[in-house]
Short mmCIF file of C-alpha atoms in Angstrom, two decimals:
data_model
loop_
_atom_site.label_atom_id
_atom_site.label_comp_id
_atom_site.label_asym_id
_atom_site.label_seq_id
_atom_site.Cartn_x
_atom_site.Cartn_y
_atom_site.Cartn_z
CA MET A 1 -7.62 -0.05 1.14
CA HIS A 2 -6.91 -3.78 1.31
CA LEU A 3 -8.63 -3.93 4.70
CA ALA A 4 -11.55 -1.80 3.52
CA ARG A 5 -12.11 -4.20 0.61
CA ARG A 6 -12.39 -6.96 3.20
CA GLY A 7 -15.03 -5.12 5.22
CA MET A 8 -12.80 -3.41 7.81
CA LEU A 9 -13.73 0.18 7.09
CA VAL A 10 -12.02 1.57 10.20
CA ALA A 11 -8.63 0.18 11.08
CA ARG A 12 -6.84 1.49 14.14
CA ASN A 13 -3.56 0.02 12.98
CA VAL A 14 -2.47 -1.38 9.61
CA HIS A 15 1.06 -2.25 10.79
CA ALA A 16 1.95 -5.87 9.92
CA THR A 17 -0.98 -6.31 7.54
CA VAL A 18 -0.07 -8.75 4.77
CA VAL A 19 -1.37 -7.84 1.31
CA PRO A 20 -1.16 -10.51 -1.42
CA ARG A 21 0.34 -9.37 -4.73
CA VAL A 22 -2.86 -10.21 -6.57
CA ASP A 23 -4.73 -7.75 -4.30
CA VAL A 24 -2.10 -5.06 -4.93
CA GLU A 25 -2.62 -5.58 -8.68
CA HIS A 26 -6.44 -5.45 -8.35
CA ILE A 27 -6.26 -2.26 -6.29
CA LEU A 28 -3.91 -0.72 -8.87
CA ASP A 29 -6.25 -1.57 -11.74
CA ALA A 30 -9.30 -0.22 -9.90
CA LEU A 31 -7.63 3.04 -8.88
CA ALA A 32 -6.01 3.62 -12.26
CA ALA A 33 -9.45 3.47 -13.86
CA MET A 34 -10.76 6.32 -11.64
CA PRO A 35 -10.18 10.05 -11.91
CA ALA A 36 -8.26 11.53 -8.95
CA ASN A 37 -11.34 13.26 -7.52
CA GLU A 38 -13.15 9.90 -7.38
CA ARG A 39 -10.14 8.15 -5.79
CA GLY A 40 -10.34 10.66 -2.94
CA GLY A 41 -13.58 9.05 -1.78
CA VAL A 42 -12.30 5.46 -1.75
CA PRO A 43 -12.51 3.95 1.76
CA GLY A 44 -9.08 3.42 3.23
CA LEU A 45 -7.35 5.91 0.93
CA ASN A 46 -6.03 9.19 2.25
CA PRO A 47 -7.73 11.81 0.04
CA GLU A 48 -4.56 13.92 0.12
CA ARG A 49 -2.76 11.11 -1.72
CA ALA A 50 -5.41 10.51 -4.36
CA ASP A 51 -3.33 12.21 -7.03
CA ILE A 52 -0.15 10.16 -6.41
CA ILE A 53 -1.37 6.81 -5.11
CA VAL A 54 -1.58 5.13 -8.52
CA ALA A 55 2.09 5.82 -9.23
CA GLY A 56 3.13 4.52 -5.81
CA ILE A 57 1.11 1.33 -6.12
CA ALA A 58 2.37 0.82 -9.69
CA VAL A 59 5.97 0.93 -8.43
CA ALA A 60 5.18 -1.49 -5.60
CA ALA A 61 3.36 -3.88 -7.95
CA GLU A 62 6.23 -3.84 -10.46
CA VAL A 63 8.85 -4.49 -7.79
CA MET A 64 6.75 -7.32 -6.39
CA ALA A 65 6.40 -8.85 -9.86
CA ARG A 66 10.12 -8.59 -10.63
CA ILE A 67 11.22 -10.23 -7.39
CA GLU A 68 8.29 -12.66 -7.56
CA ALA A 69 6.97 -11.63 -4.14
CA ARG A 70 3.75 -13.30 -3.13
CA ASP A 71 2.77 -10.51 -0.75
CA VAL A 72 3.86 -7.29 0.90
CA HIS A 73 3.95 -6.61 4.64
CA VAL A 74 2.73 -3.16 5.66
CA SER A 75 4.80 -1.20 8.14
CA ARG A 76 3.87 1.90 10.07
CA TYR A 77 7.45 3.07 9.65
CA GLY A 78 8.86 4.84 6.61
CA ILE A 79 12.16 4.60 4.81
CA ARG A 80 13.61 7.48 6.81
CA GLU A 81 12.99 5.68 10.11
CA ASP A 82 14.59 2.51 8.76
CA CYS A 83 17.64 4.44 7.56
CA CYS A 84 18.01 6.10 10.97
CA TRP A 85 17.75 2.77 12.78
CA ARG A 86 20.31 1.15 10.53
CA SER A 87 22.78 4.00 10.24
CA PRO A 88 26.06 3.57 12.10
CA GLY A 89 26.77 5.78 15.11
#
């Protein structure tokens, strides 16, 4: 969504994209103001996540605010992959 707001409507890879906290907060505000069916049509947003995306972004924004992060770095990997890579043995 961050890339779509900047004119990149089709991104082959979002890995390593840096999203400033202020943009995370703006995206949260914009999506929270929309009904779920409208969020499904937002460029860059997976329509299957339209019902849960606001909660996820709200958590990310709150964590960023509490630790005073200036930005977040997007990864193509999930928590499960990170746990597997870091687990002993």
